[in-house]
Coordinates of N, CA and C in Angstrom, one line a residue:
Chain S
M108 N 109.2 129.5 103.1 CA 110.9 129.2 103.6 C 111.3 127.8 103.5
K109 N 111.9 128.0 102.8 CA 113.0 126.6 102.0 C 114.2 126.6 103.0
V110 N 113.8 125.4 103.8 CA 115.2 125.1 104.9 C 115.6 124.3 105.1
P111 N 117.5 124.3 105.0 CA 118.2 122.7 105.2 C 117.2 122.0 106.0
G112 N 117.9 120.4 105.4 CA 117.3 119.0 106.1 C 115.6 119.3 105.7
D113 N 115.0 119.8 104.7 CA 113.2 120.2 105.0 C 113.7 118.3 103.5
M114 N 112.0 118.6 103.2 CA 112.1 117.3 102.7 C 111.2 117.1 101.6
K115 N 111.2 116.8 100.7 CA 110.4 116.2 99.8 C 109.8 114.8 100.0
V116 N 108.2 114.7 100.1 CA 108.1 112.6 99.8 C 107.4 112.1 98.9
S117 N 107.1 111.2 98.4 CA 106.0 110.9 97.3 C 104.9 110.1 98.0
V118 N 103.9 110.4 98.3 CA 102.8 109.6 98.5 C 102.0 109.5 98.0
Q119 N 101.8 108.3 97.6 CA 100.7 107.5 97.0 C 99.3 106.9 97.5
L120 N 98.3 107.4 96.8 CA 96.4 107.9 97.4 C 96.1 106.7 96.9
F121 N 95.3 106.3 97.1 CA 94.1 105.0 96.8 C 92.9 105.4 97.4
A122 N 91.6 105.0 96.1 CA 90.0 104.9 96.5 C 90.6 106.1 96.7
R123 N 89.0 106.8 97.5 CA 88.0 107.3 97.7 C 89.2 108.8 98.3
A124 N 91.1 108.9 98.4 CA 91.6 109.3 98.9 C 92.3 110.2 97.8
R125 N 92.8 109.1 96.3 CA 93.1 109.8 95.2 C 91.9 110.2 94.5
D126 N 91.0 109.4 94.3 CA 90.0 110.7 93.6 C 89.1 111.6 94.2
L127 N 89.5 112.8 95.7 CA 88.8 113.5 96.4 C 90.5 114.6 95.7
V128 N 91.6 113.6 95.9 CA 92.8 114.7 95.1 C 92.6 114.8 93.9
G129 N 92.3 113.9 93.1 CA 92.4 113.9 91.9 C 93.2 113.4 91.4
T130 N 95.0 113.0 91.8 CA 96.0 112.4 91.0 C 96.8 111.3 92.4
S131 N 97.3 110.7 91.8 CA 98.6 109.8 92.6 C 99.4 109.7 92.0
P132 N 101.0 109.8 92.9 CA 101.1 110.3 93.8 C 101.0 111.5 94.0
V133 N 101.3 112.3 95.1 CA 101.7 113.6 95.3 C 103.2 113.8 95.6
E134 N 104.0 115.2 95.8 CA 104.5 115.3 96.6 C 104.4 115.7 97.7
V135 N 105.0 115.9 98.8 CA 104.3 117.2 99.7 C 105.7 116.7 100.4
E136 N 105.9 118.4 100.7 CA 107.4 118.9 101.6 C 106.9 119.1 103.6
L137 N 108.1 118.8 103.6 CA 107.8 117.6 105.4 C 109.0 118.8 105.2
P138 N 109.1 119.3 107.2 CA 110.4 119.6 107.5 C 110.9 118.7 108.4
Q139 N 112.5 118.8 108.3 CA 113.1 117.8 108.9 C 112.9 117.0 110.3
N140 N 113.1 115.9 109.9 CA 112.8 115.1 111.1 C 111.6 114.9 111.7
A141 N 110.5 114.7 110.4 CA 108.9 114.8 110.4 C 109.0 113.3 109.7
N142 N 107.8 112.8 111.2 CA 107.1 111.8 111.5 C 105.9 111.4 110.6
V143 N 105.3 110.6 111.2 CA 104.0 109.6 110.3 C 102.5 111.0 110.7
G144 N 103.1 112.0 111.7 CA 102.1 113.1 111.7 C 102.4 114.2 111.5
S145 N 103.3 114.5 111.1 CA 103.8 115.9 110.4 C 103.0 115.9 108.7
L146 N 103.2 114.2 108.7 CA 103.1 113.8 106.8 C 101.5 114.2 106.9
R147 N 100.5 113.8 107.7 CA 99.0 114.2 108.0 C 99.2 115.9 108.2
R148 N 99.3 116.2 108.6 CA 99.0 117.5 109.2 C 99.1 118.5 106.9
A149 N 100.3 117.6 107.2 CA 101.0 118.4 105.8 C 99.8 118.0 104.9
L150 N 99.5 116.9 104.6 CA 98.7 116.3 103.3 C 97.4 117.5 103.9
A151 N 96.6 117.3 105.0 CA 95.7 117.8 105.3 C 95.3 119.3 105.0
A152 N 96.6 120.1 105.1 CA 96.4 121.3 104.8 C 97.2 121.9 102.7
Q153 N 97.7 120.9 102.7 CA 97.4 121.1 101.1 C 96.2 120.5 99.8
F154 N 95.8 119.5 101.1 CA 94.5 119.4 99.7 C 93.0 118.7 101.0
P155 N 92.7 120.1 101.2 CA 91.6 120.4 101.7 C 90.5 119.6 101.6
A156 N 91.0 119.1 100.3 CA 89.5 118.2 99.5 C 89.8 116.5 100.0
L157 N 90.5 116.1 100.6 CA 91.0 115.1 102.3 C 89.7 115.1 103.3
A158 N 89.7 115.8 103.3 CA 88.5 116.9 105.0 C 87.6 115.8 104.9
P159 N 86.8 115.6 103.4 CA 85.6 114.0 104.9 C 86.4 112.8 104.8
L160 N 87.5 112.9 105.2 CA 88.8 111.3 105.5 C 89.1 111.7 106.8
G161 N 89.1 112.8 107.0 CA 90.4 113.5 107.3 C 90.9 112.0 108.9
P162 N 90.4 112.6 109.9 CA 91.0 110.8 111.2 C 90.6 109.2 111.0
H163 N 90.6 109.5 109.3 CA 89.9 108.0 109.6 C 91.4 107.8 108.5
L164 N 91.8 108.1 107.4 CA 93.0 108.1 106.8 C 94.2 106.9 107.2
L165 N 94.6 106.9 106.6 CA 96.2 105.3 107.5 C 96.8 105.7 106.4
V166 N 97.6 105.8 107.0 CA 99.8 105.7 106.5 C 100.1 104.1 106.9
A167 N 101.1 104.0 105.6 CA 101.5 103.0 105.0 C 103.6 103.4 104.9
V168 N 104.1 103.2 105.3 CA 105.5 103.5 105.2 C 106.3 102.3 104.9
G169 N 107.1 102.0 103.5 CA 107.2 100.1 103.3 C 106.7 99.6 103.9
Q170 N 105.2 99.5 103.3 CA 104.5 98.5 102.9 C 104.3 97.9 104.2
D171 N 103.8 98.5 104.9 CA 103.8 98.7 106.4 C 102.6 99.5 106.9
Y172 N 101.8 99.4 107.4 CA 100.8 100.3 108.8 C 101.8 100.9 109.5
A173 N 101.8 102.3 109.4 CA 102.4 102.9 110.6 C 102.1 103.9 111.5
R174 N 102.0 104.0 112.5 CA 102.5 105.3 114.0 C 102.4 106.7 113.0
D175 N 101.8 107.7 114.4 CA 102.2 109.1 113.4 C 103.9 109.0 114.2
Q176 N 103.7 108.9 115.9 CA 105.3 108.5 116.1 C 106.8 108.7 115.1
Q177 N 106.4 107.2 114.1 CA 107.3 106.6 112.5 C 108.1 108.4 112.3
P178 N 108.8 108.1 112.0 CA 109.9 109.2 111.4 C 110.2 108.4 110.0
L179 N 110.3 110.0 109.0 CA 110.1 109.5 107.9 C 111.3 110.1 106.8
S180 N 112.0 109.8 105.9 CA 112.2 110.0 105.5 C 111.7 109.4 104.2
P181 N 113.7 110.7 103.2 CA 113.0 110.8 101.6 C 112.6 109.4 100.2
D182 N 113.7 108.5 100.9 CA 114.0 107.5 100.1 C 112.7 106.5 100.5
Q183 N 112.0 106.7 101.1 CA 111.0 105.2 101.7 C 109.5 105.3 100.6
E184 N 108.4 103.9 100.6 CA 107.8 103.7 100.0 C 106.7 104.4 101.0
I185 N 105.9 105.3 100.5 CA 105.1 105.6 101.6 C 103.4 106.3 100.6
A186 N 102.7 105.4 101.6 CA 100.9 105.5 100.8 C 99.8 106.0 102.4
C187 N 99.3 106.4 101.3 CA 97.8 106.4 102.7 C 96.7 106.9 102.1
F188 N 95.4 106.0 102.4 CA 94.2 105.7 102.3 C 93.4 105.5 103.1
P189 N 92.1 104.8 102.7 CA 91.3 105.1 104.0 C 90.4 103.7 104.2
P190 N 89.9 103.2 105.1 CA 89.9 102.6 106.0 C 89.5 100.9 104.2
V191 N 89.8 100.0 104.9 CA 90.4 99.4 104.0 C 88.4 98.6 103.7
S192 N 89.0 97.8 102.7 CA 87.4 97.4 102.1 C 87.0 96.3 101.0
G193 N 88.2 95.2 101.6 CA 88.4 94.2 100.4 C 87.2 93.3 100.9
G194 N 87.8 91.6 100.5 CA 86.6 90.5 100.7 C 84.9 90.7 100.2
Chain N
M268 N 104.2 73.8 106.9 CA 103.1 74.2 106.4 C 104.4 74.4 104.8
A269 N 103.9 73.9 104.2 CA 104.3 74.2 102.6 C 104.4 75.6 102.1
D270 N 104.7 76.6 101.7 CA 104.7 77.9 101.6 C 103.1 77.9 100.8
P271 N 102.9 79.5 101.0 CA 101.7 80.1 100.6 C 101.0 80.4 99.5
H272 N 100.4 79.3 98.7 CA 99.7 80.3 98.1 C 99.0 81.8 98.1
I273 N 99.9 83.0 97.2 CA 99.6 84.2 97.8 C 99.5 85.0 96.6
E274 N 97.7 85.5 96.0 CA 97.4 86.1 95.0 C 96.6 86.9 94.7
L275 N 97.0 88.4 93.4 CA 96.2 88.8 93.3 C 96.0 89.0 91.9
T276 N 94.5 89.3 91.3 CA 94.7 88.6 89.9 C 93.5 89.6 89.6
H277 N 93.1 89.6 88.1 CA 92.3 90.9 87.2 C 91.2 89.1 86.8
Q278 N 91.6 88.2 86.6 CA 90.9 87.1 85.9 C 90.2 86.1 86.9
P279 N 88.8 84.8 86.2 CA 88.2 84.7 87.2 C 89.0 84.2 88.5
I280 N 88.5 84.1 89.5 CA 89.0 83.2 89.8 C 88.9 81.6 90.2
D281 N 89.9 80.6 89.2 CA 89.4 79.0 89.6 C 89.4 78.8 91.0
Y282 N 88.1 78.7 91.6 CA 88.6 78.3 92.9 C 88.9 76.7 92.5
Q283 N 87.9 75.6 92.3 CA 88.2 74.2 91.5 C 89.8 74.1 92.4
A284 N 90.3 74.7 91.0 CA 92.3 74.4 90.8 C 92.8 74.9 92.3
L285 N 91.8 75.8 93.2 CA 92.6 76.6 94.7 C 92.4 75.1 95.3
T286 N 90.9 74.7 95.2 CA 90.9 73.9 96.3 C 92.0 72.7 96.2
E287 N 92.1 72.3 95.2 CA 93.4 71.3 94.5 C 94.3 71.1 95.1
R288 N 94.7 72.4 95.1 CA 96.0 73.1 95.5 C 96.3 73.1 96.9
V289 N 95.1 73.4 97.5 CA 95.6 73.1 98.8 C 95.3 71.4 99.9
R290 N 94.8 70.4 98.5 CA 94.6 69.1 99.4 C 95.8 68.4 99.6
S291 N 96.1 66.9 100.5 CA 96.7 66.9 100.8 C 96.1 65.1 101.8
P292 N 96.7 64.3 101.8 CA 96.8 63.5 102.8 C 96.9 63.5 103.9
Q293 N 98.4 64.4 104.3 CA 98.2 65.1 105.6 C 97.1 65.6 106.1
A294 N 95.5 65.6 105.7 CA 94.8 66.6 106.1 C 93.5 66.1 106.0
G295 N 93.1 66.4 106.9 CA 91.7 65.6 107.1 C 90.4 66.2 107.0
A296 N 90.5 67.1 106.4 CA 89.6 68.5 106.1 C 90.0 69.5 104.9
V297 N 89.3 69.7 104.4 CA 89.4 70.8 103.3 C 88.9 72.2 103.7
L298 N 88.8 73.2 103.9 CA 87.9 74.5 103.6 C 88.1 75.1 102.4
L299 N 87.3 75.9 102.1 CA 86.8 76.8 100.9 C 85.9 78.1 101.3
F300 N 86.9 79.2 102.1 CA 85.4 80.9 101.8 C 85.2 81.4 100.5
L301 N 83.8 81.6 100.0 CA 84.1 82.4 98.5 C 83.8 83.4 98.9
G302 N 84.3 85.0 98.8 CA 83.2 85.6 98.7 C 82.8 86.0 97.3
T303 N 81.4 86.3 97.4 CA 80.8 86.7 96.2 C 80.3 87.9 96.1
V304 N 79.4 88.7 94.6 CA 79.4 89.9 94.5 C 77.6 89.6 94.6
R305 N 77.6 90.8 95.9 CA 75.6 90.2 96.3 C 75.0 91.4 95.9
E306 N 74.3 91.2 95.5 CA 73.0 92.3 94.5 C 72.4 93.3 95.2
F307 N 72.4 92.6 96.8 CA 71.6 94.3 97.4 C 71.8 94.2 98.6
T308 N 71.9 95.4 99.6 CA 72.8 96.0 100.1 C 72.0 96.8 100.7
S309 N 70.9 96.5 102.4 CA 70.6 97.1 102.6 C 69.8 98.4 101.7
G310 N 68.9 97.5 101.2 CA 67.8 97.7 100.7 C 68.7 98.2 98.7
R311 N 69.6 98.6 98.8 CA 70.1 99.6 97.1 C 70.4 98.3 96.5
Q312 N 70.3 98.6 95.8 CA 70.7 97.6 94.3 C 72.2 97.6 93.5
T313 N 73.0 97.0 93.7 CA 74.3 96.9 93.2 C 74.6 96.8 91.8
L314 N 75.0 97.2 90.7 CA 75.0 96.4 89.6 C 75.7 95.7 89.3
R315 N 77.5 96.2 90.1 CA 78.1 95.7 89.6 C 79.6 96.3 91.1
L316 N 80.8 96.0 91.7 CA 81.2 96.1 92.3 C 82.8 96.4 90.7
E317 N 83.8 96.9 92.1 CA 84.7 97.1 91.5 C 86.2 97.3 92.3
Y318 N 87.2 96.6 92.2 CA 88.5 96.6 93.2 C 89.3 97.3 92.8
E319 N 89.7 97.5 93.7 CA 91.5 98.4 93.5 C 92.5 98.0 94.9
A320 N 93.4 97.8 94.9 CA 94.7 97.4 95.1 C 95.3 98.2 95.9
Y321 N 96.7 98.0 96.9 CA 98.0 98.3 96.5 C 98.9 97.9 96.9
P322 N 99.1 97.1 95.5 CA 99.3 95.4 95.4 C 100.2 94.8 95.8
P323 N 101.7 95.4 96.1 CA 103.1 94.8 96.6 C 102.0 94.7 98.5
M324 N 101.6 95.6 99.2 CA 101.5 96.1 100.0 C 100.8 94.7 100.9
A325 N 99.1 94.7 99.5 CA 98.3 93.5 99.6 C 98.8 92.6 99.7
L326 N 99.3 92.4 99.2 CA 100.1 90.8 99.1 C 100.9 90.7 100.1
S327 N 102.1 91.3 100.5 CA 102.8 91.0 101.9 C 101.9 90.8 103.3
K328 N 100.8 91.5 103.3 CA 99.2 91.0 104.4 C 99.2 90.3 104.1
M329 N 98.6 89.6 102.5 CA 97.6 88.1 102.8 C 99.1 87.1 103.0
R330 N 100.4 86.9 102.9 CA 101.4 86.3 103.4 C 101.5 86.0 104.4
E331 N 101.9 87.8 105.2 CA 101.6 87.9 106.5 C 100.6 87.6 107.7
L332 N 99.3 87.5 107.1 CA 98.0 86.7 107.6 C 97.6 85.0 107.7
A333 N 98.6 84.5 105.9 CA 99.0 82.6 106.3 C 100.0 82.6 107.2
E334 N 100.6 83.5 107.3 CA 101.9 83.0 108.1 C 101.6 82.5 109.7
Q335 N 100.9 83.8 110.1 CA 100.2 84.2 111.4 C 98.9 82.5 111.5
A336 N 98.2 82.7 110.2 CA 96.9 81.5 110.2 C 98.1 80.8 111.3
A337 N 99.0 80.4 110.4 CA 100.2 78.7 110.4 C 100.0 79.0 112.0
Q338 N 100.9 79.5 112.5 CA 101.2 80.0 114.1 C 100.1 79.2 114.7
R339 N 99.4 79.8 114.3 CA 97.5 80.0 115.4 C 97.1 78.1 115.4
W340 N 96.8 77.6 114.2 CA 96.5 76.7 113.7 C 96.9 75.4 113.2
P341 N 97.3 73.9 112.9 CA 98.2 73.0 112.6 C 97.6 73.4 111.0
L342 N 98.3 74.7 110.1 CA 97.6 74.4 109.0 C 98.4 73.7 108.0
T343 N 97.6 72.6 106.6 CA 99.0 71.7 106.3 C 98.9 72.3 105.2
E344 N 98.3 73.7 104.4 CA 98.1 74.2 103.0 C 97.3 75.7 103.4
V345 N 97.7 76.2 103.0 CA 96.8 77.3 102.8 C 96.7 78.6 101.4
A346 N 95.6 78.8 101.0 CA 95.8 79.7 99.9 C 95.3 80.6 99.9
I347 N 95.2 82.3 99.4 CA 94.3 82.8 99.3 C 94.3 84.5 97.9
V348 N 93.6 84.2 97.8 CA 93.8 85.3 96.5 C 92.4 85.8 96.5
H349 N 93.6 86.8 95.8 CA 91.4 88.3 96.1 C 91.2 89.0 94.2
R350 N 90.5 88.9 94.1 CA 90.0 89.4 92.0 C 89.9 90.9 92.3
L351 N 90.5 91.5 91.5 CA 91.0 92.7 91.1 C 89.9 93.3 90.0
G352 N 89.1 94.2 89.8 CA 89.1 95.0 89.0 C 87.4 95.3 88.8
L353 N 86.5 95.2 87.5 CA 85.7 95.5 87.5 C 84.8 93.9 87.7
L354 N 83.9 93.4 88.9 CA 83.3 92.6 89.3 C 81.6 92.1 88.8
D355 N 80.6 91.1 88.5 CA 79.9 92.0 88.3 C 79.1 91.0 88.8
L356 N 77.9 91.0 89.1 CA 76.7 89.4 90.1 C 77.3 88.4 90.6
G357 N 77.3 88.2 91.7 CA 77.8 86.6 91.7 C 79.1 86.5 91.7
E358 N 79.9 87.0 90.8 CA 81.9 87.0 90.4 C 82.1 86.5 91.7
I359 N 83.5 85.7 92.2 CA 84.4 85.4 93.2 C 85.1 86.7 93.2
S360 N 85.5 87.2 94.9 CA 85.8 88.9 95.1 C 87.4 88.0 95.5
V361 N 86.9 87.2 96.5 CA 88.0 86.5 97.1 C 87.9 84.8 97.6
A362 N 89.0 84.6 97.6 CA 88.7 83.1 97.7 C 90.1 81.9 99.2
I363 N 89.3 81.9 100.1 CA 90.7 81.1 101.3 C 90.4 79.4 101.1
A364 N 91.6 78.9 100.2 CA 91.4 77.2 100.7 C 92.3 77.1 102.0
V365 N 92.3 76.6 103.2 CA 93.0 75.8 103.8 C 93.2 74.7 103.9
S366 N 93.8 73.9 104.3 CA 93.7 72.3 104.8 C 94.2 71.6 105.8
T367 N 93.9 71.8 107.1 CA 94.2 70.7 108.0 C 94.0 69.1 108.7
P368 N 94.7 68.7 109.8 CA 94.3 67.3 110.0 C 92.2 67.6 110.9
H369 N 91.6 68.4 110.8 CA 90.6 68.3 111.8 C 90.2 69.3 111.3
R370 N 89.0 69.0 111.1 CA 87.7 69.9 110.4 C 87.8 71.0 111.7
D371 N 88.0 71.4 112.7 CA 87.9 72.0 114.0 C 88.5 73.3 113.3
Q372 N 89.7 72.9 112.9 CA 90.5 73.7 113.0 C 91.0 74.6 111.8
G373 N 90.0 74.1 110.6 CA 90.1 74.5 108.9 C 88.9 75.8 109.6
F374 N 87.9 75.6 110.1 CA 87.1 76.0 110.1 C 87.1 77.7 110.7
E375 N 88.1 77.7 112.0 CA 88.8 78.0 113.0 C 89.8 78.9 111.7
A376 N 90.5 79.1 111.0 CA 91.6 79.5 110.5 C 91.4 80.7 109.5
G377 N 90.0 79.7 108.8 CA 88.9 80.4 107.5 C 88.7 81.2 108.2
R378 N 87.8 80.8 109.0 CA 87.4 82.3 109.5 C 87.8 83.2 109.6
W379 N 89.3 83.5 110.8 CA 90.7 84.2 111.1 C 90.4 84.8 110.0
L380 N 90.8 83.9 109.2 CA 92.1 84.7 107.9 C 90.3 85.4 106.6
I381 N 89.8 85.2 107.0 CA 89.0 85.7 105.8 C 87.8 87.8 106.7
D382 N 87.9 87.3 108.2 CA 87.5 88.0 109.3 C 89.0 89.0 109.5
T383 N 89.7 88.3 109.5 CA 92.0 89.3 108.8 C 91.9 90.3 108.3
L384 N 91.3 89.7 107.0 CA 91.7 90.3 105.6 C 90.9 91.2 105.6
K385 N 90.1 91.1 105.6 CA 89.1 92.3 105.6 C 89.5 93.5 106.5
E386 N 90.1 93.1 107.4 CA 90.3 94.3 108.1 C 92.1 95.2 108.0
V387 N 92.8 94.5 107.5 CA 93.9 95.0 107.1 C 94.5 95.0 105.7
V388 N 93.8 94.3 105.0 CA 95.0 94.4 103.7 C 93.6 95.2 102.9
P389 N 95.1 95.9 102.4 CA 95.0 97.1 101.4 C 94.1 96.9 100.1
V390 N 92.5 96.5 100.3 CA 92.0 96.4 98.9 C 90.7 97.2 99.7
W391 N 89.7 98.0 98.2 CA 88.8 98.6 98.5 C 87.8 98.2 97.0
K392 N 86.4 98.4 97.6 CA 85.5 98.0 96.8 C 85.1 99.5 96.5
Q393 N 84.8 99.3 95.4 CA 83.3 101.0 95.1 C 82.1 100.4 94.5
E394 N 81.6 100.6 95.0 CA 79.9 100.4 94.6 C 79.5 100.9 93.7
N395 N 78.7 100.2 92.2 CA 77.7 100.4 91.8 C 76.5 100.1 91.4
W396 N 76.4 101.4 92.1 CA 74.8 101.3 92.5 C 72.9 101.0 90.9
S397 N 72.5 100.3 91.5 CA 71.7 100.3 90.2 C 71.1 101.8 89.7
D398 N 71.4 102.9 90.5 CA 70.6 104.3 90.2 C 71.5 104.9 90.1
G399 N 72.8 104.3 89.5 CA 73.3 105.2 88.3 C 74.6 105.8 88.9
T400 N 75.0 105.5 90.5 CA 75.9 106.2 91.5 C 77.0 105.4 91.6
Q401 N 78.2 105.8 91.8 CA 79.1 105.2 92.5 C 79.8 105.9 94.1
E402 N 80.6 104.5 95.0 CA 80.1 104.9 95.8 C 81.3 104.2 97.3
W403 N 82.6 105.0 96.8 CA 83.5 103.9 97.7 C 83.7 103.0 99.6
V404 N 83.8 102.4 99.3 CA 83.6 101.4 100.6 C 84.6 101.9 101.6
H405 N 84.5 102.2 102.3 CA 85.1 103.0 103.5 C 84.8 103.1 105.2
P406 N 84.8 101.6 105.9 CA 84.5 101.7 106.9 C 84.6 102.4 107.8
G407 N 83.5 103.1 108.5 CA 84.1 104.2 109.8 C 83.6 105.2 109.4
T408 N 83.6 105.8 107.9 CA 83.4 107.2 107.8 C 82.3 106.8 107.1
S409 N 82.1 108.8 107.9 CA 80.5 108.2 107.8 C 79.5 109.3 106.6
D410 N 80.0 109.7 106.3 CA 79.5 110.4 105.3 C 79.8 109.9 103.4
T411 N 78.7 110.0 103.2 CA 78.7 108.7 102.0 C 79.0 110.2 100.5
A412 N 79.9 109.0 99.1 CA 81.0 109.0 98.5 C 80.4 109.2 97.4
T413 N 79.4 109.5 97.2 CA 78.2 109.9 96.2 C 78.8 110.5 94.8
S414 N 78.4 110.2 93.7 CA 79.1 110.3 92.4 C 77.6 110.8 92.0
P415 N 77.4 111.8 91.0 CA 76.3 111.9 90.7 C 75.9 110.9 88.9
P416 N 75.1 110.9 89.2 CA 74.3 109.6 88.0 C 75.7 110.7 86.6
A417 N 76.2 109.9 85.3 CA 76.8 110.2 84.2 C 75.3 111.0 83.3
L418 N 74.2 110.5 84.2 CA 73.3 110.9 82.9 C 72.0 111.4 83.8
G419 N 71.4 112.2 83.6 CA 70.5 112.5 83.8 C 68.8 111.7 84.4
P420 N 67.9 111.9 84.8 CA 67.0 110.9 84.9 C 65.6 111.5 83.4

């Protein structure tokens, strides 16, 4: 049910996370006062294919790593990806 | 320290030019680290590696690392370049060049920069194994991400 204050955010996916979902970016509906933790739960519910990466997924907000408690707003740049392996 | 040179590129890394870029009369030591594509990992044979990045965040994190290193060691100059796309065996995936007044500082800073880059910079590699399978490398995730070969035996 659409509740006033709900928001839709766009999430960029990378590497195996994008391959498992099949596309990037994806749109995710979040409740009002959502934070990074609620984004993780919403992503897991909307995209069961991400299950193998589960708790390993990292979230970046505004191009920096974000903790679960960090609040979200619809205008932020959001990305979700598995552990990095450059070098 | 002058402005660090930070770059993501799809072209081969010119490590000689990068080394020249950090040389300075103020430095007594220049250290160059190159990461290169290795053929064998735990007995499995790699044909190629493909690198992907989240470019704006990767650049911002690489710059942050250069600045943090400059706070810990007296860097004269620093340059960090990461290659993206499909790389053949032996090609250079990452180059880090630092110059410092004395060699110990250079070795320590260079070691810290590559170790920390591998932990925090959003770049990923995908193995293209000789048996035709592909596999993302995501440290700490247990199951393998092997896709079936394009052609059967």
